[in-house]
PDB file of C-alpha atoms and ligand atoms in Angstrom:
ATOM      1  CA  MET A   1      -7.254   9.875   8.004  1.00  0.00           C
ATOM      2  CA  ARG A   2      -8.756  10.335   4.266  1.00  0.00           C
ATOM      3  CA  ILE A   3      -7.937   8.595   1.309  1.00  0.00           C
ATOM      4  CA  ASP A   4      -9.258   9.745  -1.911  1.00  0.00           C
ATOM      5  CA  ILE A   5      -8.549   7.463  -4.977  1.00  0.00           C
ATOM      6  CA  ILE A   6      -8.725   8.286  -8.684  1.00  0.00           C
ATOM      7  CA  THR A   7      -9.028   5.516 -11.149  1.00  0.00           C
ATOM      8  CA  ILE A   8     -10.821   4.448 -14.181  1.00  0.00           C
ATOM      9  CA  PHE A   9     -11.806   1.047 -12.489  1.00  0.00           C
ATOM     10  CA  PRO A  10     -13.591   1.847  -9.066  1.00  0.00           C
ATOM     11  CA  GLU A  11     -14.941  -1.681  -8.811  1.00  0.00           C
ATOM     12  CA  MET A  12     -11.436  -3.098  -8.474  1.00  0.00           C
ATOM     13  CA  PHE A  13     -11.510  -1.734  -4.811  1.00  0.00           C
ATOM     14  CA  GLN A  14     -14.536  -3.276  -3.677  1.00  0.00           C
ATOM     15  CA  GLY A  15     -12.891  -6.880  -2.809  1.00  0.00           C
ATOM     16  CA  PRO A  16     -10.089  -5.382  -0.949  1.00  0.00           C
ATOM     17  CA  PHE A  17     -11.835  -2.900   0.883  1.00  0.00           C
ATOM     18  CA  SER A  18     -14.711  -4.549   2.261  1.00  0.00           C
ATOM     19  CA  GLU A  19     -12.882  -7.320   4.156  1.00  0.00           C
ATOM     20  CA  SER A  20     -10.188  -7.616   7.169  1.00  0.00           C
ATOM     21  CA  ILE A  21      -8.514  -4.933   8.481  1.00  0.00           C
ATOM     22  CA  ILE A  22      -9.359  -2.229   6.027  1.00  0.00           C
ATOM     23  CA  LYS A  23     -13.101  -3.235   6.699  1.00  0.00           C
ATOM     24  CA  ARG A  24     -12.349  -2.689  10.474  1.00  0.00           C
ATOM     25  CA  GLY A  25     -10.692   0.855  10.176  1.00  0.00           C
ATOM     26  CA  LEU A  26     -13.383   2.178   7.846  1.00  0.00           C
ATOM     27  CA  SER A  27     -16.313   0.728  10.078  1.00  0.00           C
ATOM     28  CA  LYS A  28     -14.532   1.974  13.430  1.00  0.00           C
ATOM     29  CA  GLY A  29     -14.492   5.655  11.309  1.00  0.00           C
ATOM     30  CA  LEU A  30     -10.661   5.694  11.750  1.00  0.00           C
ATOM     31  CA  VAL A  31     -10.445   6.174   8.117  1.00  0.00           C
ATOM     32  CA  SER A  32     -12.330   7.122   5.191  1.00  0.00           C
ATOM     33  CA  ILE A  33     -11.695   5.972   1.745  1.00  0.00           C
ATOM     34  CA  HIS A  34     -13.493   7.951  -1.405  1.00  0.00           C
ATOM     35  CA  ILE A  35     -13.235   6.531  -4.715  1.00  0.00           C
ATOM     36  CA  HIS A  36     -13.473   9.034  -7.760  1.00  0.00           C
ATOM     37  CA  GLN A  37     -14.348   7.828 -11.277  1.00  0.00           C
ATOM     38  CA  LEU A  38     -11.775   9.875 -13.543  1.00  0.00           C
ATOM     39  CA  ARG A  39     -14.414   9.812 -16.405  1.00  0.00           C
ATOM     40  CA  ASP A  40     -16.761  11.724 -14.372  1.00  0.00           C
ATOM     41  CA  PHE A  41     -14.087  14.779 -14.778  1.00  0.00           C
ATOM     42  CA  THR A  42     -13.914  14.838 -18.420  1.00  0.00           C
ATOM     43  CA  THR A  43     -15.724  17.003 -20.641  1.00  0.00           C
ATOM     44  CA  ASP A  44     -15.070  14.883 -23.619  1.00  0.00           C
ATOM     45  CA  LYS A  45     -18.665  13.882 -24.649  1.00  0.00           C
ATOM     46  CA  HIS A  46     -17.509   9.863 -25.034  1.00  0.00           C
ATOM     47  CA  LYS A  47     -15.952  10.251 -21.569  1.00  0.00           C
ATOM     48  CA  ARG A  48     -12.397   9.520 -22.849  1.00  0.00           C
ATOM     49  CA  VAL A  49      -9.591  10.059 -20.611  1.00  0.00           C
ATOM     50  CA  ASP A  50      -6.803   8.865 -23.066  1.00  0.00           C
ATOM     51  CA  ASP A  51      -5.576   9.953 -26.139  1.00  0.00           C
ATOM     52  CA  TYR A  52      -2.629   9.164 -28.688  1.00  0.00           C
ATOM     53  CA  ALA A  53       1.130   9.932 -27.505  1.00  0.00           C
ATOM     54  CA  PHE A  54       2.522  13.033 -29.431  1.00  0.00           C
ATOM     55  CA  SER A  55       5.126  11.658 -31.649  1.00  0.00           C
ATOM     56  CA  GLY A  56       3.549   8.353 -32.087  1.00  0.00           C
ATOM     57  CA  GLY A  57       4.565   5.275 -30.394  1.00  0.00           C
ATOM     58  CA  ALA A  58       2.410   2.272 -29.090  1.00  0.00           C
ATOM     59  CA  GLY A  59      -0.297   2.529 -26.378  1.00  0.00           C
ATOM     60  CA  MET A  60      -2.541   5.409 -25.049  1.00  0.00           C
ATOM     61  CA  VAL A  61      -1.519   8.190 -22.537  1.00  0.00           C
ATOM     62  CA  MET A  62      -3.835   9.349 -19.938  1.00  0.00           C
ATOM     63  CA  MET A  63      -4.813  13.017 -20.488  1.00  0.00           C
ATOM     64  CA  ILE A  64      -4.035  15.777 -17.991  1.00  0.00           C
ATOM     65  CA  GLU A  65      -7.383  17.346 -18.163  1.00  0.00           C
ATOM     66  CA  PRO A  66      -9.622  15.054 -16.199  1.00  0.00           C
ATOM     67  CA  VAL A  67      -6.851  14.185 -13.635  1.00  0.00           C
ATOM     68  CA  ASP A  68      -6.154  18.127 -13.215  1.00  0.00           C
ATOM     69  CA  ARG A  69     -10.225  18.560 -12.923  1.00  0.00           C
ATOM     70  CA  CYS A  70     -10.353  15.891 -10.443  1.00  0.00           C
ATOM     71  CA  ILE A  71      -7.379  16.696  -8.030  1.00  0.00           C
ATOM     72  CA  THR A  72      -8.206  20.627  -8.335  1.00  0.00           C
ATOM     73  CA  SER A  73     -11.902  19.893  -6.989  1.00  0.00           C
ATOM     74  CA  LEU A  74     -10.477  17.756  -4.192  1.00  0.00           C
ATOM     75  CA  LYS A  75      -7.783  20.259  -3.297  1.00  0.00           C
ATOM     76  CA  ALA A  76     -10.416  22.964  -3.050  1.00  0.00           C
ATOM     77  CA  GLN A  77     -11.850  21.139  -0.388  1.00  0.00           C
ATOM     78  CA  ARG A  78      -9.067  19.995   1.896  1.00  0.00           C
ATOM     79  CA  THR A  79      -5.137  19.992   1.948  1.00  0.00           C
ATOM     80  CA  TYR A  80      -3.385  17.097   0.805  1.00  0.00           C
ATOM     81  CA  GLU A  81      -0.203  16.312   2.525  1.00  0.00           C
ATOM     82  CA  GLU A  82       0.783  13.904  -0.425  1.00  0.00           C
ATOM     83  CA  ILE A  83      -0.708  13.298  -3.996  1.00  0.00           C
ATOM     84  CA  ILE A  84       0.718   9.941  -4.938  1.00  0.00           C
ATOM     85  CA  TYR A  85       0.919   8.487  -8.401  1.00  0.00           C
ATOM     86  CA  LEU A  86       1.230   4.664  -8.238  1.00  0.00           C
ATOM     87  CA  SER A  87       4.002   3.918 -10.958  1.00  0.00           C
ATOM     88  CA  PRO A  88       6.383   0.904 -11.684  1.00  0.00           C
ATOM     89  CA  ASP A  89       9.202   3.686 -11.854  1.00  0.00           C
ATOM     90  CA  GLY A  90       8.231   5.229  -8.571  1.00  0.00           C
ATOM     91  CA  LEU A  91      10.033   5.229  -4.939  1.00  0.00           C
ATOM     92  CA  LEU A  92      10.230   1.417  -4.164  1.00  0.00           C
ATOM     93  CA  LEU A  93       7.646   1.079  -1.273  1.00  0.00           C
ATOM     94  CA  ASN A  94       9.013  -0.472   2.250  1.00  0.00           C
ATOM     95  CA  GLN A  95       7.755   0.074   5.548  1.00  0.00           C
ATOM     96  CA  ALA A  96       9.460   3.351   6.288  1.00  0.00           C
ATOM     97  CA  ILE A  97       7.362   5.002   3.704  1.00  0.00           C
ATOM     98  CA  SER A  98       4.362   3.373   4.856  1.00  0.00           C
ATOM     99  CA  ASN A  99       4.975   4.479   8.505  1.00  0.00           C
ATOM    100  CA  GLN A 100       5.270   8.347   7.381  1.00  0.00           C
ATOM    101  CA  LEU A 101       2.184   8.050   5.214  1.00  0.00           C
ATOM    102  CA  SER A 102       0.146   6.650   7.973  1.00  0.00           C
ATOM    103  CA  LEU A 103       0.566   9.990   9.925  1.00  0.00           C
ATOM    104  CA  CYS A 104      -1.158  11.906   7.206  1.00  0.00           C
ATOM    105  CA  GLU A 105      -4.360  13.255   7.348  1.00  0.00           C
ATOM    106  CA  ASN A 106      -5.561  13.553   3.818  1.00  0.00           C
ATOM    107  CA  LEU A 107      -3.864  11.586   0.743  1.00  0.00           C
ATOM    108  CA  ILE A 108      -4.847  11.264  -2.985  1.00  0.00           C
ATOM    109  CA  LEU A 109      -3.695   8.090  -4.760  1.00  0.00           C
ATOM    110  CA  LEU A 110      -3.906   8.454  -8.571  1.00  0.00           C
ATOM    111  CA  CYS A 111      -3.850   5.208 -10.421  1.00  0.00           C
ATOM    112  CA  GLY A 112      -2.921   5.475 -14.278  1.00  0.00           C
ATOM    113  CA  HIS A 113      -3.235   3.234 -17.116  1.00  0.00           C
ATOM    114  CA  TYR A 114      -2.497   2.746 -20.551  1.00  0.00           C
ATOM    115  CA  LYS A 115       1.203   3.559 -21.402  1.00  0.00           C
ATOM    116  CA  GLY A 116       1.337   6.310 -18.993  1.00  0.00           C
ATOM    117  CA  ILE A 117      -0.044   9.612 -17.893  1.00  0.00           C
ATOM    118  CA  ASP A 118       1.103  13.069 -19.490  1.00  0.00           C
ATOM    119  CA  GLU A 119       4.195  13.865 -17.862  1.00  0.00           C
ATOM    120  CA  ARG A 120       2.831  17.315 -16.946  1.00  0.00           C
ATOM    121  CA  ILE A 121       0.602  15.667 -14.364  1.00  0.00           C
ATOM    122  CA  ARG A 122       3.738  14.341 -12.750  1.00  0.00           C
ATOM    123  CA  GLU A 123       5.400  17.649 -12.985  1.00  0.00           C
ATOM    124  CA  HIS A 124       2.910  20.037 -11.676  1.00  0.00           C
ATOM    125  CA  LEU A 125       0.172  17.732  -9.832  1.00  0.00           C
ATOM    126  CA  ILE A 126       1.842  14.924  -8.276  1.00  0.00           C
ATOM    127  CA  THR A 127       3.935  15.108  -5.088  1.00  0.00           C
ATOM    128  CA  LYS A 128       5.097  11.648  -4.690  1.00  0.00           C
ATOM    129  CA  GLU A 129       5.613   8.590  -6.927  1.00  0.00           C
ATOM    130  CA  ILE A 130       5.468   5.187  -5.462  1.00  0.00           C
ATOM    131  CA  SER A 131       5.980   1.465  -7.024  1.00  0.00           C
ATOM    132  CA  ILE A 132       5.167  -1.344  -5.111  1.00  0.00           C
ATOM    133  CA  GLY A 133       7.661  -3.688  -6.853  1.00  0.00           C
ATOM    134  CA  ASN A 134       9.980  -4.101  -9.885  1.00  0.00           C
ATOM    135  CA  TYR A 135       7.232  -5.408 -12.033  1.00  0.00           C
ATOM    136  CA  VAL A 136       4.695  -4.106 -14.255  1.00  0.00           C
ATOM    137  CA  LEU A 137       1.088  -4.217 -13.273  1.00  0.00           C
ATOM    138  CA  SER A 138      -1.929  -3.449 -15.648  1.00  0.00           C
ATOM    139  CA  GLY A 139      -2.565  -0.229 -13.920  1.00  0.00           C
ATOM    140  CA  GLY A 140      -2.178   1.150 -10.467  1.00  0.00           C
ATOM    141  CA  GLU A 141      -5.312  -0.109  -8.702  1.00  0.00           C
ATOM    142  CA  LEU A 142      -3.718  -3.300  -7.573  1.00  0.00           C
ATOM    143  CA  ALA A 143      -0.793  -0.932  -6.205  1.00  0.00           C
ATOM    144  CA  ALA A 144      -3.112   1.664  -4.688  1.00  0.00           C
ATOM    145  CA  ALA A 145      -4.778  -1.212  -2.668  1.00  0.00           C
ATOM    146  CA  VAL A 146      -1.535  -2.616  -1.360  1.00  0.00           C
ATOM    147  CA  LEU A 147      -0.409   1.006  -0.365  1.00  0.00           C
ATOM    148  CA  THR A 148      -3.806   1.652   1.354  1.00  0.00           C
ATOM    149  CA  ASP A 149      -3.598  -1.545   3.207  1.00  0.00           C
ATOM    150  CA  SER A 150      -0.223  -1.011   4.457  1.00  0.00           C
ATOM    151  CA  ILE A 151      -1.324   2.314   5.544  1.00  0.00           C
ATOM    152  CA  ILE A 152      -4.403   1.534   7.074  1.00  0.00           C
ATOM    153  CA  ARG A 153      -3.107  -1.221   9.560  1.00  0.00           C
ATOM    154  CA  LEU A 154      -0.663   1.365  10.846  1.00  0.00           C
ATOM    155  CA  ILE A 155      -3.176   3.735  12.227  1.00  0.00           C
ATOM    156  CA  PRO A 156      -3.905   3.694  16.056  1.00  0.00           C
ATOM    157  CA  GLY A 157      -6.841   1.579  16.964  1.00  0.00           C
ATOM    158  CA  VAL A 158      -7.129  -0.294  13.571  1.00  0.00           C
ATOM    159  CA  LEU A 159      -5.450  -3.263  14.980  1.00  0.00           C
ATOM    160  CA  ASN A 160      -6.022  -4.517  18.296  1.00  0.00           C
ATOM    161  CA  ASP A 161      -2.919  -5.032  20.924  1.00  0.00           C
ATOM    162  CA  GLU A 162      -2.575  -8.599  19.923  1.00  0.00           C
ATOM    163  CA  THR A 163      -2.144  -7.742  15.918  1.00  0.00           C
ATOM    164  CA  SER A 164      -0.339  -4.796  16.653  1.00  0.00           C
ATOM    165  CA  ALA A 165       1.800  -3.381  13.909  1.00  0.00           C
ATOM    166  CA  LEU A 166       4.599  -2.878  16.142  1.00  0.00           C
ATOM    167  CA  SER A 167       5.351  -6.454  16.071  1.00  0.00           C
ATOM    168  CA  ASP A 168       5.134  -6.831  12.187  1.00  0.00           C
ATOM    169  CA  SER A 169       8.066  -7.833   9.819  1.00  0.00           C
ATOM    170  CA  PHE A 170      10.221  -5.067   9.053  1.00  0.00           C
ATOM    171  CA  GLN A 171       9.045  -2.534  11.727  1.00  0.00           C
ATOM    172  CA  ASP A 172      12.308  -3.383  13.661  1.00  0.00           C
ATOM    173  CA  GLY A 173      14.361  -3.901  10.483  1.00  0.00           C
ATOM    174  CA  LEU A 174      13.633  -7.918  10.783  1.00  0.00           C
ATOM    175  CA  VAL A 175      11.397 -10.305   9.373  1.00  0.00           C
ATOM    176  CA  SER A 176       9.248 -11.994  12.001  1.00  0.00           C
ATOM    177  CA  PRO A 177      10.246 -15.053  13.712  1.00  0.00           C
ATOM    178  CA  PRO A 178       8.284 -18.277  13.205  1.00  0.00           C
ATOM    179  CA  VAL A 179       4.908 -18.785  14.962  1.00  0.00           C
ATOM    180  CA  TYR A 180       3.195 -21.897  15.976  1.00  0.00           C
ATOM    181  CA  THR A 181      -0.342 -23.127  17.335  1.00  0.00           C
ATOM    182  CA  ARG A 182      -2.040 -26.389  18.469  1.00  0.00           C
ATOM    183  CA  PRO A 183      -1.614 -29.121  18.400  1.00  0.00           C
ATOM    184  CA  ARG A 184       1.756 -29.280  20.096  1.00  0.00           C
ATOM    185  CA  VAL A 185       2.942 -32.310  18.156  1.00  0.00           C
ATOM    186  CA  TYR A 186       1.698 -33.110  14.671  1.00  0.00           C
ATOM    187  CA  ASN A 187       2.853 -36.114  12.716  1.00  0.00           C
ATOM    188  CA  ASN A 188       5.645 -36.113  15.087  1.00  0.00           C
ATOM    189  CA  TRP A 189       6.608 -32.424  14.008  1.00  0.00           C
ATOM    190  CA  GLU A 190       6.860 -30.693  17.659  1.00  0.00           C
ATOM    191  CA  VAL A 191       6.679 -27.083  18.560  1.00  0.00           C
ATOM    192  CA  PRO A 192      10.028 -25.714  19.824  1.00  0.00           C
ATOM    193  CA  ALA A 193      10.163 -26.691  23.670  1.00  0.00           C
ATOM    194  CA  VAL A 194      11.225 -23.036  24.454  1.00  0.00           C
ATOM    195  CA  LEU A 195       7.828 -21.495  23.575  1.00  0.00           C
ATOM    196  CA  LEU A 196       6.066 -23.760  26.246  1.00  0.00           C
ATOM    197  CA  CYS A 197       8.400 -23.173  28.961  1.00  0.00           C
ATOM    198  CA  GLY A 198       6.460 -20.048  30.343  1.00  0.00           C
ATOM    199  CA  ASP A 199       9.731 -17.715  30.848  1.00  0.00           C
ATOM    200  CA  ASP A 200       8.966 -14.720  28.764  1.00  0.00           C
ATOM    201  CA  LYS A 201      12.564 -13.496  28.852  1.00  0.00           C
ATOM    202  CA  LYS A 202      13.808 -16.749  27.501  1.00  0.00           C
ATOM    203  CA  ILE A 203      10.932 -16.820  24.771  1.00  0.00           C
ATOM    204  CA  ASP A 204      11.739 -13.175  23.664  1.00  0.00           C
ATOM    205  CA  ALA A 205      15.339 -14.102  23.572  1.00  0.00           C
ATOM    206  CA  TRP A 206      14.469 -17.078  21.243  1.00  0.00           C
ATOM    207  CA  LYS A 207      12.105 -15.010  18.817  1.00  0.00           C
ATOM    208  CA  TYR A 208      14.689 -12.275  18.574  1.00  0.00           C
ATOM    209  CA  GLU A 209      17.556 -14.964  17.707  1.00  0.00           C
ATOM    210  CA  LYS A 210      15.271 -16.546  15.187  1.00  0.00           C
ATOM    211  CA  ALA A 211      14.098 -13.264  13.613  1.00  0.00           C
ATOM    212  CA  LEU A 212      17.930 -12.520  13.306  1.00  0.00           C
ATOM    213  CA  GLU A 213      18.733 -15.992  11.700  1.00  0.00           C
ATOM    214  CA  ARG A 214      15.532 -15.783   9.217  1.00  0.00           C
ATOM    215  CA  THR A 215      16.675 -11.980   8.268  1.00  0.00           C
ATOM    216  CA  ALA A 216      20.073 -13.255   7.468  1.00  0.00           C
ATOM    217  CA  GLN A 217      19.094 -16.402   5.623  1.00  0.00           C
ATOM    218  CA  ARG A 218      16.352 -14.866   3.695  1.00  0.00           C
ATOM    219  CA  ARG A 219      16.624 -10.837   3.515  1.00  0.00           C
ATOM    220  CA  PRO A 220      20.299 -10.052   4.207  1.00  0.00           C
ATOM    221  CA  GLU A 221      19.812  -6.926   2.555  1.00  0.00           C
ATOM    222  CA  LEU A 222      17.821  -5.773   5.506  1.00  0.00           C
ATOM    223  CA  LEU A 223      20.641  -6.282   7.848  1.00  0.00           C
ATOM    224  CA  ARG A 224      22.975  -4.354   5.587  1.00  0.00           C
ATOM    225  CA  ASP A 225      20.494  -1.763   5.263  1.00  0.00           C
ATOM    226  CA  ASN A 226      20.532  -1.192   9.016  1.00  0.00           C
ATOM    227  CA  ASP A 227      24.357  -0.583   9.108  1.00  0.00           C
TER     228      ASP A 227
HETATM  229  N1  ADE B 301       1.399   0.539 -12.392  1.00  0.00           N
HETATM  230  C1  ADE B 301       1.987  -0.772 -12.904  1.00  0.00           C
HETATM  231  N2  ADE B 301       3.001  -1.300 -12.227  1.00  0.00           N
HETATM  232  C2  ADE B 301       2.907  -0.834 -11.020  1.00  0.00           C
HETATM  233  C3  ADE B 301       3.832  -1.052  -9.852  1.00  0.00           C
HETATM  234  N3  ADE B 301       4.654  -2.116  -9.879  1.00  0.00           N
HETATM  235  N4  ADE B 301       3.880  -0.394  -8.753  1.00  0.00           N
HETATM  236  C4  ADE B 301       2.989   0.659  -8.768  1.00  0.00           C
HETATM  237  N5  ADE B 301       2.028   0.991  -9.881  1.00  0.00           N
HETATM  238  C5  ADE B 301       2.193   0.361 -10.961  1.00  0.00           C
END
């Protein structure tokens, strides 16, 4: 899989993409991430990529020309299944969306800034708009990093069997059951005995029961969504 990210802050991705699971996916060659500085695509001599909104109002608006030039140059080289704009008013990200996107070969993520982007970008260039939550970030970069992480961990081979994404919260519509590690007793706080009984069937039943109980307590809307 290939992910192209268009941004005016390329350095923001250095940290998240150079550690842990994303790093592993990159070094195994299972995914490649290409970050494009939007300013490289403007014809403006001051490298400006934003301008005042027609009709006034607070805030600058990202211009269509550099975005179009960047997206057009990428599309000339390969076919993209989705060109995604990260926006607080987009489709709320969930596991099903990440699962679908993880099956794509090529994706473009556009990170917005300022007060928004020229609406014509959304109308003519973007195929999908995604929000990572009902709050406003300073730009789309952190949202793009979150989306990228949630997709890459699903690509076969990125995780090993032990950390398989199939056992993630939300994959079966439930949050994960509690987990424990050594020591068996700490401060008189004990690990549930069933986890030490060695009977896989019993343990699985306990995990399912706990996942169900937790989902009902913490995220009851997930159980309703499954109806
Ligand atoms: N850009 C700003 N806020 C955002 C959000 N919540 N999700 C996606 N992109 C954003």
